[in-house]
Coordinates of C-alpha atoms in Angstrom, one line a residue:
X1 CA 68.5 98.2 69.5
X2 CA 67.2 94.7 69.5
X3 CA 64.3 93.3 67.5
X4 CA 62.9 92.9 70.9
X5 CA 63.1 96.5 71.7
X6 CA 62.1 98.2 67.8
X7 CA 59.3 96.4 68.1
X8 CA 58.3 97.2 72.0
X9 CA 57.9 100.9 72.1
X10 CA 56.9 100.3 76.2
X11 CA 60.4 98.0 76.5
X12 CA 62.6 100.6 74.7
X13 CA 61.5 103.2 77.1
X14 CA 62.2 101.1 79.7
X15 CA 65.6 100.3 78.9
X16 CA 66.4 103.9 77.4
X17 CA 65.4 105.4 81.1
X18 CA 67.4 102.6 83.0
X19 CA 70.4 102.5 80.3
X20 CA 70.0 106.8 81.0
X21 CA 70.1 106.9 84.6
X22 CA 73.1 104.0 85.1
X23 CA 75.2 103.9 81.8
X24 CA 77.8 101.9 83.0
X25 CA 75.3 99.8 85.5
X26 CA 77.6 100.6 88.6
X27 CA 75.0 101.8 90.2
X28 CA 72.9 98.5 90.3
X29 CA 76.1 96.9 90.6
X30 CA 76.3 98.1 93.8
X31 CA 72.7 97.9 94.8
X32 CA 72.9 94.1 94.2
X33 CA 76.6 94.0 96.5
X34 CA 75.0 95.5 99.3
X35 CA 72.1 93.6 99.1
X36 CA 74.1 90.2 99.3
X37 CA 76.0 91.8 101.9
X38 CA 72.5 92.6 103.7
X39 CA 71.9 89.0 103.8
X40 CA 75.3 87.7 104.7
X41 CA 74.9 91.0 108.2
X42 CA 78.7 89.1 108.4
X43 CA 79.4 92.4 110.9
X44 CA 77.4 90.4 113.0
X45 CA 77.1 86.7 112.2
X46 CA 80.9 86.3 110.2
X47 CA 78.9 84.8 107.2
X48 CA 80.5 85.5 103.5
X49 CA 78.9 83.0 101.2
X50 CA 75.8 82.2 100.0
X51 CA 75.4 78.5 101.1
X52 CA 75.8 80.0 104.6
X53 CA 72.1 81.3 104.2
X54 CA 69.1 79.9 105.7
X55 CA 67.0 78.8 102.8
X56 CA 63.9 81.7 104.2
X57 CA 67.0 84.5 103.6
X58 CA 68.0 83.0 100.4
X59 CA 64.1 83.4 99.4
X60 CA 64.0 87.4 100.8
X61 CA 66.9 88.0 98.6
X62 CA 64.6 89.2 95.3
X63 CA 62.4 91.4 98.1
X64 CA 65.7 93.3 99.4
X65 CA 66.6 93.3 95.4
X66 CA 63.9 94.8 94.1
X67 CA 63.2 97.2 97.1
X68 CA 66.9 98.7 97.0
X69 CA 66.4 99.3 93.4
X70 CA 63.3 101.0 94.2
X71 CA 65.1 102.8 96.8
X72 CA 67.8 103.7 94.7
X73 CA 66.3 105.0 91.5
X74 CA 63.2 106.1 93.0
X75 CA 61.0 104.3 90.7
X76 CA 57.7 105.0 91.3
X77 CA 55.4 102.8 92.4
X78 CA 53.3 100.6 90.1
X79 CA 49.4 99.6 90.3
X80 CA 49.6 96.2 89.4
X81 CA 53.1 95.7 89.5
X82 CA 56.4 96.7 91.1
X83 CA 57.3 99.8 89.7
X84 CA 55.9 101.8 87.2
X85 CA 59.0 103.1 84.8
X86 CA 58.4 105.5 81.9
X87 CA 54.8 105.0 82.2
X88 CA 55.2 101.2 82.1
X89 CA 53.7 98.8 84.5
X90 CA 57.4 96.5 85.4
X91 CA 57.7 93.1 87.5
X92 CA 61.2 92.7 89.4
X93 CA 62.2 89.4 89.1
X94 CA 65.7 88.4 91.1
X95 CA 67.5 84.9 90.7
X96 CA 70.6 83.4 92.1
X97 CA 69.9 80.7 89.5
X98 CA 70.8 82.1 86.1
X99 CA 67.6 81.9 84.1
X100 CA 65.7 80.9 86.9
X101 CA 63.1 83.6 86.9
X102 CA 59.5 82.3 88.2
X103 CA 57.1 84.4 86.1
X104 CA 53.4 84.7 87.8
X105 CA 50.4 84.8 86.2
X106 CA 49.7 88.5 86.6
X107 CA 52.6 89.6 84.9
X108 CA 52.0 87.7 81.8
X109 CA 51.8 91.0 78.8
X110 CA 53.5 93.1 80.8
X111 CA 57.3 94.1 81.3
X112 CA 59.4 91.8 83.5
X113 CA 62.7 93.0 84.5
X114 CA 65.1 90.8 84.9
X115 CA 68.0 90.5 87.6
X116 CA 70.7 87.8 88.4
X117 CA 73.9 87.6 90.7
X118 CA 76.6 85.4 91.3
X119 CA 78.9 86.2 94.3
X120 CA 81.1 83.5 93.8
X121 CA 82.0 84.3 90.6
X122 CA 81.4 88.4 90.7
X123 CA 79.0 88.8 88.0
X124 CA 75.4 89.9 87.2
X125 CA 72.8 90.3 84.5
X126 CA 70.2 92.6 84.1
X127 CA 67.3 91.9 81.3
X128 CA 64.0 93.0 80.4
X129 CA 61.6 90.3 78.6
X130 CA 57.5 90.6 77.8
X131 CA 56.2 87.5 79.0
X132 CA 53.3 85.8 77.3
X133 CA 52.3 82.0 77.6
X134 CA 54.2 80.8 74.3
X135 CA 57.7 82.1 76.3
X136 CA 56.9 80.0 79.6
X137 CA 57.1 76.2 80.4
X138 CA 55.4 74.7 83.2
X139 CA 53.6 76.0 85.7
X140 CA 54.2 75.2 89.2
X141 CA 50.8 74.7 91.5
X142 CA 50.9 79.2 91.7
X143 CA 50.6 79.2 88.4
X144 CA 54.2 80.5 87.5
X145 CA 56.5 79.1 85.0
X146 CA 60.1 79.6 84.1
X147 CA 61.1 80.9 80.6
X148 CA 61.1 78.3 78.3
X149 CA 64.0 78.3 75.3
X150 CA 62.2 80.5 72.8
X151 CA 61.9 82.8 76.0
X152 CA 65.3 82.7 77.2
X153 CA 66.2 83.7 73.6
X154 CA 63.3 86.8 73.7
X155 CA 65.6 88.5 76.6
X156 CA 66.4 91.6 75.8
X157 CA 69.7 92.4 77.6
X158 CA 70.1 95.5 79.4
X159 CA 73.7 94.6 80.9
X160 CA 74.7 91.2 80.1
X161 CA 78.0 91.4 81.3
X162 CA 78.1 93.2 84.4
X163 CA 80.7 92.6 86.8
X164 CA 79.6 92.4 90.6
X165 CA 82.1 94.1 93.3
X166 CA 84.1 91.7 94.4
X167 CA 83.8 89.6 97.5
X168 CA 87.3 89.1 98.3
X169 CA 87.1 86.4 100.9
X170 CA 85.9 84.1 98.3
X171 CA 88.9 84.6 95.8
X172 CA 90.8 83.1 98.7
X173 CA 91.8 80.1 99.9
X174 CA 89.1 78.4 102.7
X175 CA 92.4 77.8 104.9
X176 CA 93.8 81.3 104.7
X177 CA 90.1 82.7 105.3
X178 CA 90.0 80.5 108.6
X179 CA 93.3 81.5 109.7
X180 CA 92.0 85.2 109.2
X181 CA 89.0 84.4 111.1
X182 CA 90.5 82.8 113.8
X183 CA 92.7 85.8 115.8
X184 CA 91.0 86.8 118.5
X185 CA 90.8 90.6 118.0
X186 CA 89.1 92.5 115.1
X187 CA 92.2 94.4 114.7
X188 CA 94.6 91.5 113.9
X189 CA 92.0 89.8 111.7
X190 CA 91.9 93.0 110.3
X191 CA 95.6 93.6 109.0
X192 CA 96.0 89.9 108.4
X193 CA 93.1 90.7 105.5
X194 CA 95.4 93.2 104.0
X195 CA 98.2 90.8 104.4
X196 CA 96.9 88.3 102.5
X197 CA 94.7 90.6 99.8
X198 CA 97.5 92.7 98.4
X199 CA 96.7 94.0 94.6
X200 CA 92.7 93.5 95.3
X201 CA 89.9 95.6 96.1
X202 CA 88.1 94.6 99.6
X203 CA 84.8 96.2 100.0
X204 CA 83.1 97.4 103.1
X205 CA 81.3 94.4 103.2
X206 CA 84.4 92.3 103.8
X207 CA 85.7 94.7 106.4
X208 CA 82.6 94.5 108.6
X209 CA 82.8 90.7 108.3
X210 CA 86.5 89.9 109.2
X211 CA 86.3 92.8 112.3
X212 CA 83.0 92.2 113.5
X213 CA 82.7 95.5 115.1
X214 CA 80.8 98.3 115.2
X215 CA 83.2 101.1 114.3
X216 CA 84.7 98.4 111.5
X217 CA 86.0 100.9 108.8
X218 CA 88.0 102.2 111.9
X219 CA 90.5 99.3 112.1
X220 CA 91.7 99.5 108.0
X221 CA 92.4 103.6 108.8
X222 CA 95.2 105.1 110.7
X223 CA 96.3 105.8 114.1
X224 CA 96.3 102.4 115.2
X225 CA 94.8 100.9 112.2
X226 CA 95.9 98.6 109.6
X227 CA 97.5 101.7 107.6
X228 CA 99.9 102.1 111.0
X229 CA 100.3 98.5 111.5
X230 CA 101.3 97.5 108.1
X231 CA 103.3 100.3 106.8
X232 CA 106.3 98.8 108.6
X233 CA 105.5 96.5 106.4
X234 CA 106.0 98.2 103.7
X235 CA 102.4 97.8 103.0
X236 CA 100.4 101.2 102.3
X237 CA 96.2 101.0 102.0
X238 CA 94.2 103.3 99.5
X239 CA 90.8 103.9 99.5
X240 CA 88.0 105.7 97.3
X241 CA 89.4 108.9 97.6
X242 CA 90.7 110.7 94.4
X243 CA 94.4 111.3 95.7
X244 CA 94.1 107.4 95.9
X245 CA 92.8 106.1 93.5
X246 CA 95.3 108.8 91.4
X247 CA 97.9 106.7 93.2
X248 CA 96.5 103.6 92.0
X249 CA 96.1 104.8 88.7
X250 CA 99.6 105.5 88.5
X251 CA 101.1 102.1 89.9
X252 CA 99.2 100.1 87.4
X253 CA 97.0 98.6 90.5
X254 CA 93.0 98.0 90.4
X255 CA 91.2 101.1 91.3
X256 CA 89.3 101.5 94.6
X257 CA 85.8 102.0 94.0
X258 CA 83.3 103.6 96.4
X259 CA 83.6 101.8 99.9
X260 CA 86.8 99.8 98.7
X261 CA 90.2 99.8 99.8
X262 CA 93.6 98.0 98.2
X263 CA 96.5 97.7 100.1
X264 CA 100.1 97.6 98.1
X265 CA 103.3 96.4 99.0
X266 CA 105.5 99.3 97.8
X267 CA 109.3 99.7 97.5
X268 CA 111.2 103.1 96.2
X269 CA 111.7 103.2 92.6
X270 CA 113.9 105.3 90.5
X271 CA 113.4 107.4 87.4
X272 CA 114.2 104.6 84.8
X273 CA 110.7 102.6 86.6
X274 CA 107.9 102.3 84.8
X275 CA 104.6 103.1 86.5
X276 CA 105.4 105.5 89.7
X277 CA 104.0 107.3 91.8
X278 CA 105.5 110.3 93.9
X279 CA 104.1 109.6 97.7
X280 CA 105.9 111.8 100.6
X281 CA 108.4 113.5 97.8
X282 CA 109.5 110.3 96.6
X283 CA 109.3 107.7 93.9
X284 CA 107.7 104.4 94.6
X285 CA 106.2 100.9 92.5
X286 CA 104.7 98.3 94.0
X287 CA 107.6 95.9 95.1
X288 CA 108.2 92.6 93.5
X289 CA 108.3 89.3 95.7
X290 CA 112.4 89.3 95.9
X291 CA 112.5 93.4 97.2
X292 CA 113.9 93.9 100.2
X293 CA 111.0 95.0 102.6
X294 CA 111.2 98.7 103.4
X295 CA 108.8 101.1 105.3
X296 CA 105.8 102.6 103.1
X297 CA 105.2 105.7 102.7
X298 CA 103.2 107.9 104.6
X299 CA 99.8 109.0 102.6
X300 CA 98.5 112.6 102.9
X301 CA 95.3 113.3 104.3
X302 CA 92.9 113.8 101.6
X303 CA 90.8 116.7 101.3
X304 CA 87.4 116.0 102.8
X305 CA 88.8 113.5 105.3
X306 CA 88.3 114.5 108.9
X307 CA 86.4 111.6 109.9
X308 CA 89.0 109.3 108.0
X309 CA 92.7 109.5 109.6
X310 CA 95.6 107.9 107.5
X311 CA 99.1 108.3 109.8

């Protein structure tokens, strides 16, 4: 516990019951992906990155931010403020900006919490600060002010070094993302995703975007998906579900999380491999660049899974 919090008894609470309800922060992790998402609506527009934003959308972004939190944790509402949280008045305050909260005048004595993303580079903050004039610089003609130094330093982090889901199509090159974008069906912008995103999580988000298609989850599954197209391949594509991500585990590759897939290049292993997995009856790793390309493996259906065919 900070100095901050010991000597805030309202604060503490505050970050005791957010700390209690999300220890890990993953669920506010992937409020604020969604959210971004929300903005990009790339299902229906193609968009991915944030400068792609009109400069009214980039401005709704800390309403949709502090409403999906609401929504999520079913804060309750507040009088004066946002929310009210263990019996404390609190202000939502979203930036893009690091540190470029605009405080108003009303919240001034009372609990501000404190959000910023960063697409580009997958990360996000979460803090929780008291504001009171000697923690603000100037004000702008609505009488709110950014946090000055001494305020800055007053933060009280909740997560400090939270990692946002990523966005995949900005961990790859503007060239290969235009070549994607370019085919002329959802499908085959679809499996040339996978092609090019072995070894890395790709969110929902990212799916909707490259297909641009209603039924987009559709195209990364089986029978006639990418999972049929790429197994040739030797290409096979997990997703969220525990026989998957046990799979994933096992191969020493990045874990699905909810709504994500990974798709692996795999060729059969032997006993003497390190980190296996037994798909179909049989050993596989994930193949290295000079392996002979072989057919993947077929996945089972996981339990649960009507809606979701594989082969």
């Amino acid at each position: 516990m900070t100095a901050g919090r010991s000597a805030d008894n309202g604060l503490a609470a505050v970050c005791e019951t957010l700390k209690r309800s999300d220890p890990n922060g993953e669920r506010i992790a992937s409020v604020l992906r969604n959210t971004i998402d929300q903005l990009y609506d790339g299902q229906r527009t193609g968009r991915y990155r944030w400068e792609q934003l009109y400069k009214t959308e980039k401005t709704h972004c800390g309403t949709l931010v502090e409403i999906n939190l609401h929504r999520e944790f079913k804060f309750q509402d507040g009088t004066l403020l946002d929310y009210c949280i263990a019996e404390m008045e609190v202000d939502c305050k979203y930036t893009q900006e690091l540190y470029g909260w605009m405080i108003p005048p009303e919240a001034l004595g009372h609990l501000c919490l404190l959000v910023w993303a960063h697409d580009e580079s997958s990360a996000w903050k979460m803090g929780i600060i008291r504001p009171d004039a000697s923690l603000l610089g100037a004000k702008n003609r609505d009488g709110k002010a950014k946090l000055n130094a001494a305020g800055r330093a007053a933060i009280d982090w909740i997560f400090e070094n939270g990692i946002l889901p990523p966005n995949v199509l900005l961990q790859l090159d503007r060239t290969i993302v235009n070549k994607i974008m370019g085919l002329g069906s959802g499908q085959k912008r679809i499996n040339e995703l996978f092609r090019n995103t072995l070894g890395h999580r790709v969110g929902r988000g990212v799916v909707a975007t490259v297909a641009q298609q209603d039924d987009y989850m559709k195209r990364v599954r089986g029978n006639g998906g990418a999972r049929t197209a790429l197994r040739p391949e030797g290409v096979i594509i997990l997703g969220q579900f525990r026989a998957h991500c046990e799979i994933a585990e096992k191969l020493g590759a990045p874990i699905p999380g909810r709504g994500e897939s990974i798709a692996l290049r795999l060729h059969p292993a032997t006993s003497g491999d390190k980190q296996v997995a037994i798909i179909s009856g049989r050993l596989w790793r994930i193949a290295n660049s000079d392996d002979d390309i072989v057919p993947g493996p077929k996945l089972a259906r996981p339990k649960n899974s009507k809606n979701s065919p594989h082969d």
